[in-house]
Amino acid sequence: MTANINTILILGATSGLGEAFTRYFYSKNKKVIASGRRLNRLDTLKSELPGLETVQIDVSDIPSLEANLTSIFTTYPNIDSIFVIAGKQEIGQFTEPSTTSAEAIASEITVNLTAPLCIARVAVPHLLKLGKPATFLTVTSGLAFIPLPAYPVYNATKAGLHLFNVTLRTQLTGTNVNVIELAPPYVDTELDAKNRDKVVEMQGGEDKAVKPMPLKDYMEVTTAALEKGGEKEVATGFSAMGVNAWRGAFQPILDQFGFAG
């Protein structure tokens, strides 16, 4: 895959998977445009990685998102790969209204589902115009396939994004744009940092709680799979179980209807 990437835009580059991919592609001597909402994190990355380009964008600001992306594509017309990695995860119990709020629900849906679709609306036409191999990648989760009770909204947003990827891939059949979905398992990042103690408690304490996969280990497995290519969903461990079950059940139906997703 790296051979087809020359200039990459990473949305959500200031921590976790986004920062890890920024550093990975930078190490491969690719032109990287790192984007995120936290300017101080972008400045730190830029100081550590000479030549890195940075653009401050908050993907939750939907009214400004498409204009900001259009501006980026004007400034960097050679962008051939777009990784949408920004995400948000909240815990909540719908039997206990105090654990959720309408604002929090709307915010999680906006970041995880609405924003990627709005990004695709601008990004896909840009990539199609290039006339050469291009990549549009989003990050879902193993929870898109095997939902856990602690994350009701997150589960739903990632399942929705997975189905969008299947649809978009079908629409782009025969074009130069490759649609890839990363479906990580539980990885040790900042995504769940503020809720980790609570989730550990819900699982019965440290001894019983599921341990996250080290970020370094996840990146080694995932970048190897991306370099090899050929997979629609890139998953490992718990996530691979869900992806394989979904493909096993639905691929025959997709084939019957002639859907390439």
CSV table of C-alpha atoms in Angstrom, one decimal:
chain,number,residue,atom,x,y,z
A,1,MET,CA,0.0,0.0,0.0
A,2,THR,CA,2.8,2.4,0.9
A,3,ALA,CA,3.9,2.3,-2.8
A,4,ASN,CA,0.6,4.0,-3.8
A,5,ILE,CA,0.9,6.7,-1.1
A,6,ASN,CA,2.8,9.9,-1.8
A,7,THR,CA,0.9,12.5,0.1
A,8,ILE,CA,-1.4,11.6,3.0
A,9,LEU,CA,-3.9,13.6,5.1
A,10,ILE,CA,-4.4,12.2,8.6
A,11,LEU,CA,-7.4,13.6,10.4
A,12,GLY,CA,-7.1,13.0,14.1
A,13,ALA,CA,-3.3,13.0,14.2
A,14,THR,CA,-2.7,14.4,17.7
A,15,SER,CA,-2.8,11.2,19.7
A,16,GLY,CA,-3.3,7.4,19.6
A,17,LEU,CA,-3.6,5.7,16.3
A,18,GLY,CA,-3.6,9.0,14.4
A,19,GLU,CA,-0.3,10.1,15.9
A,20,ALA,CA,1.1,6.6,15.4
A,21,PHE,CA,0.2,6.6,11.7
A,22,THR,CA,1.6,10.1,11.3
A,23,ARG,CA,5.0,8.9,12.7
A,24,TYR,CA,4.8,5.7,10.6
A,25,PHE,CA,4.3,7.4,7.2
A,26,TYR,CA,6.7,10.1,8.1
A,27,SER,CA,9.3,7.4,8.7
A,28,LYS,CA,8.5,6.1,5.2
A,29,ASN,CA,9.5,9.5,3.7
A,30,LYS,CA,5.9,10.3,2.7
A,31,LYS,CA,4.6,13.8,2.7
A,32,VAL,CA,2.3,13.9,5.7
A,33,ILE,CA,-0.4,16.5,6.5
A,34,ALA,CA,-1.3,16.0,10.1
A,35,SER,CA,-4.6,17.5,11.3
A,36,GLY,CA,-6.3,17.7,14.7
A,37,ARG,CA,-8.1,20.1,17.0
A,38,ARG,CA,-5.4,20.4,19.6
A,39,LEU,CA,-2.9,23.0,18.3
A,40,ASN,CA,-0.3,22.3,21.0
A,41,ARG,CA,-0.2,18.7,20.0
A,42,LEU,CA,0.2,19.6,16.4
A,43,ASP,CA,3.0,22.0,17.3
A,44,THR,CA,4.8,19.3,19.3
A,45,LEU,CA,4.6,16.9,16.4
A,46,LYS,CA,5.9,19.5,14.0
A,47,SER,CA,8.9,20.3,16.2
A,48,GLU,CA,9.7,16.6,16.4
A,49,LEU,CA,9.2,15.7,12.8
A,50,PRO,CA,10.9,18.4,10.5
A,51,GLY,CA,9.0,18.9,7.3
A,52,LEU,CA,5.7,17.6,8.7
A,53,GLU,CA,2.8,19.8,7.6
A,54,THR,CA,0.0,20.5,10.1
A,55,VAL,CA,-3.5,21.9,9.9
A,56,GLN,CA,-5.8,22.6,12.8
A,57,ILE,CA,-9.3,21.2,12.2
A,58,ASP,CA,-12.0,20.1,14.6
A,59,VAL,CA,-14.0,17.5,12.8
A,60,SER,CA,-16.9,18.0,15.1
A,61,ASP,CA,-17.4,21.5,13.6
A,62,ILE,CA,-19.6,20.2,10.8
A,63,PRO,CA,-20.6,23.7,9.4
A,64,SER,CA,-16.9,24.5,8.7
A,65,LEU,CA,-15.7,21.0,7.9
A,66,GLU,CA,-16.2,20.9,4.2
A,67,ALA,CA,-14.9,24.4,3.6
A,68,ASN,CA,-11.8,23.5,5.6
A,69,LEU,CA,-11.2,20.3,3.6
A,70,THR,CA,-11.7,22.1,0.3
A,71,SER,CA,-9.0,24.6,1.5
A,72,ILE,CA,-6.6,21.7,2.3
A,73,PHE,CA,-7.1,20.1,-1.1
A,74,THR,CA,-6.4,23.4,-2.8
A,75,THR,CA,-3.2,23.9,-0.8
A,76,TYR,CA,-2.2,20.3,-1.2
A,77,PRO,CA,-3.7,19.1,-4.5
A,78,ASN,CA,-1.6,16.0,-4.6
A,79,ILE,CA,-3.2,14.4,-1.5
A,80,ASP,CA,-3.8,10.8,-2.6
A,81,SER,CA,-4.6,9.2,0.7
A,82,ILE,CA,-6.9,10.2,3.5
A,83,PHE,CA,-7.1,8.5,6.9
A,84,VAL,CA,-10.1,9.5,9.1
A,85,ILE,CA,-9.0,8.5,12.5
A,86,ALA,CA,-10.6,11.1,14.9
A,87,GLY,CA,-12.9,9.4,17.3
A,88,LYS,CA,-14.8,9.7,20.6
A,89,GLN,CA,-15.9,7.0,23.1
A,90,GLU,CA,-18.2,7.5,26.1
A,91,ILE,CA,-19.7,5.0,28.5
A,92,GLY,CA,-23.4,5.1,29.4
A,93,GLN,CA,-26.3,3.2,30.9
A,94,PHE,CA,-29.6,4.0,29.3
A,95,THR,CA,-31.4,2.6,32.4
A,96,GLU,CA,-29.7,5.4,34.4
A,97,PRO,CA,-30.2,8.7,32.5
A,98,SER,CA,-27.7,10.5,34.7
A,99,THR,CA,-24.9,8.6,33.0
A,100,THR,CA,-25.7,10.1,29.6
A,101,SER,CA,-26.8,13.4,28.2
A,102,ALA,CA,-28.3,14.5,24.9
A,103,GLU,CA,-25.3,16.7,24.3
A,104,ALA,CA,-22.8,13.8,24.9
A,105,ILE,CA,-24.8,11.5,22.6
A,106,ALA,CA,-25.0,14.0,19.8
A,107,SER,CA,-21.3,14.8,20.2
A,108,GLU,CA,-20.2,11.2,19.9
A,109,ILE,CA,-22.4,10.6,16.9
A,110,THR,CA,-21.1,13.7,15.2
A,111,VAL,CA,-17.4,12.8,15.7
A,112,ASN,CA,-17.7,9.1,14.9
A,113,LEU,CA,-20.3,9.0,12.2
A,114,THR,CA,-21.5,12.3,10.8
A,115,ALA,CA,-18.0,13.7,10.4
A,116,PRO,CA,-16.6,10.8,8.4
A,117,LEU,CA,-19.5,10.9,6.0
A,118,CYS,CA,-19.2,14.6,5.5
A,119,ILE,CA,-15.4,14.2,4.9
A,120,ALA,CA,-16.1,11.5,2.3
A,121,ARG,CA,-18.5,13.8,0.5
A,122,VAL,CA,-15.6,16.2,-0.2
A,123,ALA,CA,-12.7,13.7,-0.2
A,124,VAL,CA,-14.0,11.1,-2.7
A,125,PRO,CA,-14.5,13.6,-5.6
A,126,HIS,CA,-11.0,14.9,-4.9
A,127,LEU,CA,-9.5,11.4,-5.0
A,128,LEU,CA,-11.4,10.4,-8.1
A,129,LYS,CA,-10.0,13.4,-10.0
A,130,LEU,CA,-6.4,12.2,-9.4
A,131,GLY,CA,-6.8,9.3,-11.9
A,132,LYS,CA,-4.2,7.2,-10.0
A,133,PRO,CA,-4.4,4.8,-7.1
A,134,ALA,CA,-5.9,6.5,-4.0
A,135,THR,CA,-6.9,5.5,-0.5
A,136,PHE,CA,-9.8,6.5,1.7
A,137,LEU,CA,-9.5,4.9,5.2
A,138,THR,CA,-11.7,5.1,8.2
A,139,VAL,CA,-11.4,3.6,11.7
A,140,THR,CA,-14.3,1.6,13.1
A,141,SER,CA,-13.8,-0.9,15.9
A,142,GLY,CA,-14.3,-4.5,16.9
A,143,LEU,CA,-17.4,-3.1,18.7
A,144,ALA,CA,-19.0,-2.4,15.3
A,145,PHE,CA,-19.4,-6.2,15.1
A,146,ILE,CA,-19.5,-7.4,18.7
A,147,PRO,CA,-21.1,-4.6,20.8
A,148,LEU,CA,-20.3,-4.3,24.5
A,149,PRO,CA,-22.9,-3.0,26.9
A,150,ALA,CA,-20.8,-0.2,28.3
A,151,TYR,CA,-20.6,1.7,25.0
A,152,PRO,CA,-24.1,1.9,23.5
A,153,VAL,CA,-23.6,5.0,21.4
A,154,TYR,CA,-20.1,4.1,20.3
A,155,ASN,CA,-21.2,0.6,19.2
A,156,ALA,CA,-23.9,2.1,17.1
A,157,THR,CA,-21.7,4.8,15.4
A,158,LYS,CA,-19.0,2.3,14.5
A,159,ALA,CA,-21.5,-0.2,13.1
A,160,GLY,CA,-23.0,2.6,11.1
A,161,LEU,CA,-19.6,3.6,9.8
A,162,HIS,CA,-18.9,0.0,8.8
A,163,LEU,CA,-22.0,-0.2,6.7
A,164,PHE,CA,-21.2,3.2,5.1
A,165,ASN,CA,-17.8,1.7,4.1
A,166,VAL,CA,-19.5,-1.3,2.5
A,167,THR,CA,-21.8,1.0,0.6
A,168,LEU,CA,-19.0,3.5,-0.5
A,169,ARG,CA,-16.8,0.6,-1.6
A,170,THR,CA,-19.6,-0.6,-3.8
A,171,GLN,CA,-20.2,2.8,-5.3
A,172,LEU,CA,-16.5,3.1,-6.1
A,173,THR,CA,-16.2,-0.2,-7.8
A,174,GLY,CA,-14.0,0.0,-10.8
A,175,THR,CA,-12.5,3.4,-9.8
A,176,ASN,CA,-9.0,4.4,-8.6
A,177,VAL,CA,-10.2,4.8,-5.0
A,178,ASN,CA,-9.6,2.0,-2.5
A,179,VAL,CA,-11.8,2.0,0.6
A,180,ILE,CA,-10.2,0.5,3.7
A,181,GLU,CA,-11.7,0.0,7.2
A,182,LEU,CA,-9.5,-0.4,10.2
A,183,ALA,CA,-11.4,-2.3,12.9
A,184,PRO,CA,-9.0,-2.3,16.0
A,185,PRO,CA,-9.5,-4.4,19.1
A,186,TYR,CA,-9.0,-2.7,22.5
A,187,VAL,CA,-5.8,-0.8,22.0
A,188,ASP,CA,-3.9,1.2,24.7
A,189,THR,CA,-4.6,4.8,23.6
A,190,GLU,CA,-6.2,7.9,25.0
A,191,LEU,CA,-9.6,7.0,23.5
A,192,ASP,CA,-10.9,5.5,26.8
A,193,ALA,CA,-8.5,7.2,29.2
A,194,LYS,CA,-11.1,9.1,31.2
A,195,ASN,CA,-13.4,6.1,31.5
A,196,ARG,CA,-10.9,3.3,31.9
A,197,ASP,CA,-11.0,3.1,35.7
A,198,LYS,CA,-14.8,2.9,35.6
A,199,VAL,CA,-14.8,0.2,32.9
A,200,VAL,CA,-12.2,-1.8,34.9
A,201,GLU,CA,-14.5,-1.5,37.9
A,202,MET,CA,-17.5,-2.7,35.8
A,203,GLN,CA,-15.5,-5.8,34.8
A,204,GLY,CA,-14.8,-6.8,38.4
A,205,GLY,CA,-11.4,-5.1,38.9
A,206,GLU,CA,-7.9,-5.3,37.5
A,207,ASP,CA,-7.5,-9.0,37.8
A,208,LYS,CA,-10.6,-9.7,35.7
A,209,ALA,CA,-10.6,-6.7,33.3
A,210,VAL,CA,-9.6,-7.1,29.6
A,211,LYS,CA,-6.1,-5.7,29.1
A,212,PRO,CA,-5.6,-3.4,26.1
A,213,MET,CA,-3.3,-4.4,23.2
A,214,PRO,CA,-0.1,-2.3,23.3
A,215,LEU,CA,-0.1,0.4,20.6
A,216,LYS,CA,3.3,-0.7,19.3
A,217,ASP,CA,2.0,-4.3,18.8
A,218,TYR,CA,-1.1,-3.1,17.1
A,219,MET,CA,0.8,-0.9,14.7
A,220,GLU,CA,3.2,-3.7,13.8
A,221,VAL,CA,0.3,-6.1,12.9
A,222,THR,CA,-1.8,-3.4,11.2
A,223,THR,CA,0.9,-1.8,9.1
A,224,ALA,CA,2.1,-5.2,7.9
A,225,ALA,CA,-1.5,-6.0,6.8
A,226,LEU,CA,-1.8,-2.7,5.1
A,227,GLU,CA,1.4,-3.1,3.3
A,228,LYS,CA,0.3,-6.6,2.1
A,229,GLY,CA,-3.0,-5.2,0.9
A,230,GLY,CA,-6.1,-6.9,-0.3
A,231,GLU,CA,-8.3,-6.7,2.8
A,232,LYS,CA,-11.5,-4.6,3.1
A,233,GLU,CA,-11.4,-4.7,6.9
A,234,VAL,CA,-8.1,-4.8,8.7
A,235,ALA,CA,-8.6,-6.5,12.0
A,236,THR,CA,-6.9,-8.6,14.6
A,237,GLY,CA,-7.8,-10.6,17.7
A,238,PHE,CA,-11.2,-9.8,19.1
A,239,SER,CA,-12.0,-7.6,16.1
A,240,ALA,CA,-11.0,-10.2,13.6
A,241,MET,CA,-13.5,-12.6,15.2
A,242,GLY,CA,-16.3,-10.1,14.5
A,243,VAL,CA,-15.2,-9.2,11.0
A,244,ASN,CA,-14.8,-12.8,10.0
A,245,ALA,CA,-18.3,-13.6,11.4
A,246,TRP,CA,-19.8,-10.7,9.6
A,247,ARG,CA,-18.2,-11.5,6.3
A,248,GLY,CA,-19.1,-15.2,6.7
A,249,ALA,CA,-22.7,-14.3,7.1
A,250,PHE,CA,-23.2,-11.4,4.7
A,251,GLN,CA,-20.6,-11.9,1.9
A,252,PRO,CA,-22.8,-14.5,0.2
A,253,ILE,CA,-25.7,-12.1,0.3
A,254,LEU,CA,-23.6,-9.2,-1.0
A,255,ASP,CA,-22.3,-11.5,-3.8
A,256,GLN,CA,-25.9,-12.5,-4.7
A,257,PHE,CA,-26.9,-8.9,-5.2
A,258,GLY,CA,-23.6,-8.0,-7.0
A,259,PHE,CA,-22.4,-5.6,-4.3
A,260,ALA,CA,-18.6,-5.2,-4.2
A,261,GLY,CA,-18.6,-3.8,-0.7
